[in-house]
Coordinates of N, CA and C in Angstrom, one line a residue:
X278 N -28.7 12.9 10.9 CA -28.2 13.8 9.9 C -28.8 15.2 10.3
X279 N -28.5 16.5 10.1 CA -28.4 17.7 10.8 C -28.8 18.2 9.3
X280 N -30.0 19.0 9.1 CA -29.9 19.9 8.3 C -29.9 21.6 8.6
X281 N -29.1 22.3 7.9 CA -29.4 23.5 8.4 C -30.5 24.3 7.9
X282 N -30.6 24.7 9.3 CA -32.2 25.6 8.9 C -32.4 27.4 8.2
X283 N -32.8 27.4 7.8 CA -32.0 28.7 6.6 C -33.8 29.8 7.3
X284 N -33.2 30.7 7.7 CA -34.1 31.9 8.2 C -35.2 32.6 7.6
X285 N -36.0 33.0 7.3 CA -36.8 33.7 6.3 C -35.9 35.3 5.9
X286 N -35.7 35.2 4.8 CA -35.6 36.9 4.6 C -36.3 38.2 4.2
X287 N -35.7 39.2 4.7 CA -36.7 40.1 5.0 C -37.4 40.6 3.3
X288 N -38.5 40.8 3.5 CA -38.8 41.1 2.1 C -38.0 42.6 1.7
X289 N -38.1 43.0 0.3 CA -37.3 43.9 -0.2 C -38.1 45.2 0.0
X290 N -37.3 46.2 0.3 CA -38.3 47.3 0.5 C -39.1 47.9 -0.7
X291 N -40.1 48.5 -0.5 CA -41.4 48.9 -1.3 C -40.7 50.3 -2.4
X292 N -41.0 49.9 -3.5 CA -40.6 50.7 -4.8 C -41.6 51.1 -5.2
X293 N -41.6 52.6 -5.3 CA -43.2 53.4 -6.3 C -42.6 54.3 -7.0
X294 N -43.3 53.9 -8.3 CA -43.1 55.0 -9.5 C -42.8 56.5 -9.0
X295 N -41.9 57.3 -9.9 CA -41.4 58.6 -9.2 C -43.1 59.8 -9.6
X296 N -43.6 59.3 -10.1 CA -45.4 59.9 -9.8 C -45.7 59.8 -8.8
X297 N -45.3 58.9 -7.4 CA -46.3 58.9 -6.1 C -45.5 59.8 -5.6
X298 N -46.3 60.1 -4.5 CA -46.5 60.6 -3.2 C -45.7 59.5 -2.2
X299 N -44.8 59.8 -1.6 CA -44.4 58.5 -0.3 C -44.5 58.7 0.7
X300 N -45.1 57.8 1.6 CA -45.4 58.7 3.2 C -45.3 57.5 4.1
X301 N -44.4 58.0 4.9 CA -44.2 56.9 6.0 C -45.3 56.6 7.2
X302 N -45.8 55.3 7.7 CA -46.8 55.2 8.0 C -46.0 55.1 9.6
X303 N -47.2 55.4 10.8 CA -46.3 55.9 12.0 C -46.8 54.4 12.7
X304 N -46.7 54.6 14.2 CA -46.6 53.4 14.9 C -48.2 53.3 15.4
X305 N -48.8 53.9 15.2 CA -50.2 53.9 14.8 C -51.3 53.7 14.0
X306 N -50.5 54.0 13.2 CA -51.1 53.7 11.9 C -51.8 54.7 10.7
X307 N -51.1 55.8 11.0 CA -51.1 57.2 10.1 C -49.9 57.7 9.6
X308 N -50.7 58.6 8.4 CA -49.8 59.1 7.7 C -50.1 61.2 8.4
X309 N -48.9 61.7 7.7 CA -49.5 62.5 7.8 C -49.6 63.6 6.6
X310 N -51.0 64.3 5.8 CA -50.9 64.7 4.8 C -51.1 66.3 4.8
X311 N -50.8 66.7 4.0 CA -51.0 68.8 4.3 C -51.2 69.2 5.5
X312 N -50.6 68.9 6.6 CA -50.4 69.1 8.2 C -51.5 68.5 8.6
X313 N -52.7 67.8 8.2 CA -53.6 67.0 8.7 C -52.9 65.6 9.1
X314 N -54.1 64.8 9.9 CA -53.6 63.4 9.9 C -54.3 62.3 10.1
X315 N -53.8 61.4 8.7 CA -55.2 60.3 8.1 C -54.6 58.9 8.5
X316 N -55.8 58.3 9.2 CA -55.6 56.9 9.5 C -55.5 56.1 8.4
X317 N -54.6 55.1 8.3 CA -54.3 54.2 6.9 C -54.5 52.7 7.5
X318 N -53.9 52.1 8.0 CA -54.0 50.7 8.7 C -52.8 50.6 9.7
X319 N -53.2 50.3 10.9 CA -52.2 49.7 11.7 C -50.9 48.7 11.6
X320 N -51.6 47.8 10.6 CA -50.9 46.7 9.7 C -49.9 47.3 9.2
X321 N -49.9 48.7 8.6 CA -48.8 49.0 7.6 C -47.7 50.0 8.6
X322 N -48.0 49.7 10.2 CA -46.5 50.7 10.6 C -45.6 50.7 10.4
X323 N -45.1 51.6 10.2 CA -43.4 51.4 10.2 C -43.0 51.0 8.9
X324 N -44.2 51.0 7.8 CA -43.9 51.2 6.3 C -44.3 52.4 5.8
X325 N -43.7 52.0 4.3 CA -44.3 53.4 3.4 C -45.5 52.8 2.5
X326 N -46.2 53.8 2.4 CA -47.4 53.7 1.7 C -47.4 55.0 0.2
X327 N -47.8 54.4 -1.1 CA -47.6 54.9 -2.2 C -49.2 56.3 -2.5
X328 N -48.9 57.2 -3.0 CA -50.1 57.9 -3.4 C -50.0 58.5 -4.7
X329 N -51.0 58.2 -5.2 CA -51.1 58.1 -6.6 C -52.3 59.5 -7.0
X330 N -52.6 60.5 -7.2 CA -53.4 61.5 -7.3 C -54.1 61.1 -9.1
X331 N -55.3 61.2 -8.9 CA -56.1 60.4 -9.8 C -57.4 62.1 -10.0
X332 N -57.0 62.7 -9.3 CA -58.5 63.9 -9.5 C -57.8 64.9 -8.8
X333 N -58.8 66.5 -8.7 CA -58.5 66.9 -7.7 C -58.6 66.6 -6.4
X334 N -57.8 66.6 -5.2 CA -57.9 66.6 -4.2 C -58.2 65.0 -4.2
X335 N -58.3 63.9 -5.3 CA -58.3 62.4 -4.8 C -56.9 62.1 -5.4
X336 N -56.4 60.7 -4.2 CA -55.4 59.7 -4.4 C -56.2 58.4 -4.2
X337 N -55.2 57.6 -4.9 CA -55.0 56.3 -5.0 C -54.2 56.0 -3.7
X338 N -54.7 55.0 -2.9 CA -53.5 54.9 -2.2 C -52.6 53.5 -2.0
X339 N -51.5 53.1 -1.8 CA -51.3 51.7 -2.5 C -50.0 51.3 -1.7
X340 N -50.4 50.2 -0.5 CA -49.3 49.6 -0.1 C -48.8 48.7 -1.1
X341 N -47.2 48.9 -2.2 CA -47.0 47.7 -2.9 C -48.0 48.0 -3.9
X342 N -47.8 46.9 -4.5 CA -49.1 46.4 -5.2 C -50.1 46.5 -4.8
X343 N -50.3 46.5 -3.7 CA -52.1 46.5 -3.5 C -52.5 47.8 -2.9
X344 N -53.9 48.1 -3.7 CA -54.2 49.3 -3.6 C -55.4 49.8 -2.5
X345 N -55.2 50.5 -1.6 CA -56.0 50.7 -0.2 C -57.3 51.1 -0.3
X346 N -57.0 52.0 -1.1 CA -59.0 53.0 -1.9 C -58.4 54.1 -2.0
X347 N -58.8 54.9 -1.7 CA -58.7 56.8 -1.9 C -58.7 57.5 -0.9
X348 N -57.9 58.2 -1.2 CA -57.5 59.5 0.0 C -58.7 60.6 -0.5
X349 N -59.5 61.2 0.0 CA -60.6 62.5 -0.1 C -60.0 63.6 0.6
X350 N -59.1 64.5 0.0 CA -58.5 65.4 0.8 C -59.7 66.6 2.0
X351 N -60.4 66.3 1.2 CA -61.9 67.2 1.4 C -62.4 66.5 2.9
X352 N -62.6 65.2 2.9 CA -62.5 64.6 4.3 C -61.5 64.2 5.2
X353 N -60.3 63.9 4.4 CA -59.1 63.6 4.9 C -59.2 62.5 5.6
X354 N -59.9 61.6 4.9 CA -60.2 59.9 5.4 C -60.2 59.2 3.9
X355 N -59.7 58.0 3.8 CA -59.5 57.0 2.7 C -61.1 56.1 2.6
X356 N -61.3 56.7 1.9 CA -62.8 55.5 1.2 C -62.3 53.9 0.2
X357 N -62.9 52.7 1.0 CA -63.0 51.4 0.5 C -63.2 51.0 -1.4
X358 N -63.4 50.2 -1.6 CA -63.6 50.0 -2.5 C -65.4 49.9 -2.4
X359 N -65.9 49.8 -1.5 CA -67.4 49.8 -1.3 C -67.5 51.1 -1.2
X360 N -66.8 52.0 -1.3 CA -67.1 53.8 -1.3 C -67.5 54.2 0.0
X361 N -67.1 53.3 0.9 CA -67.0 53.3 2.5 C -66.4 54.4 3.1
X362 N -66.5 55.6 3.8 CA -65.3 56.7 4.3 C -65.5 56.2 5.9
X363 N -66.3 55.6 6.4 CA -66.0 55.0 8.0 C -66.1 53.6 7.9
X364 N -65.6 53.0 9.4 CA -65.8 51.4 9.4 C -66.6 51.5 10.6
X365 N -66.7 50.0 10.8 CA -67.4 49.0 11.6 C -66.8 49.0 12.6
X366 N -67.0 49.8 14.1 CA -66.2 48.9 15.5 C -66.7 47.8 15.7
X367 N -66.0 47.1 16.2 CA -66.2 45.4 16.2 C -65.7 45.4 17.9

């Protein structure tokens, strides 16, 4: 007996409240903000990423549902939820 095999579908594209900010993430893995240009994650190329302004000069930043940490326009680098503004090379 032969069952047919049914494909994964693509997930639905990313919806954010008309408050964000939308910024398309490049094949590198940045966005780019007030002619600067801020690393987000490699993971998220070739999506959009949501920004949510929470202070002066801070965002929220939020693939989807899940929320990345903060944009510091002042550094123009995203801080962790550990209040991290650099990482770890591994």
């Amino acid at each position: 007996m032969r069952f047919a095999r049914t494909m994964p579908r693509t997930p639905p594209p990313l919806d954010y409240p008309d408050r964000f900010e939308v910024r398309y993430v490049s094949a590198n893995g940045g966005i780019r903000w007030n002619s600067d240009w801020v690393n987000v994650s490699i993971v998220c190329a070739g999506e959009y990423v949501g920004l949510e302004e929470i202070g002066d000069d801070i965002w929220n930043v939020y693939f989807g549902p899940l929320k990345f940490g903060r944009l510091h326009e002042r550094h123009m680098r995203i801080e962790d939820d550990y209040g991290r503004l650099s990482r770890h090379k591994v």
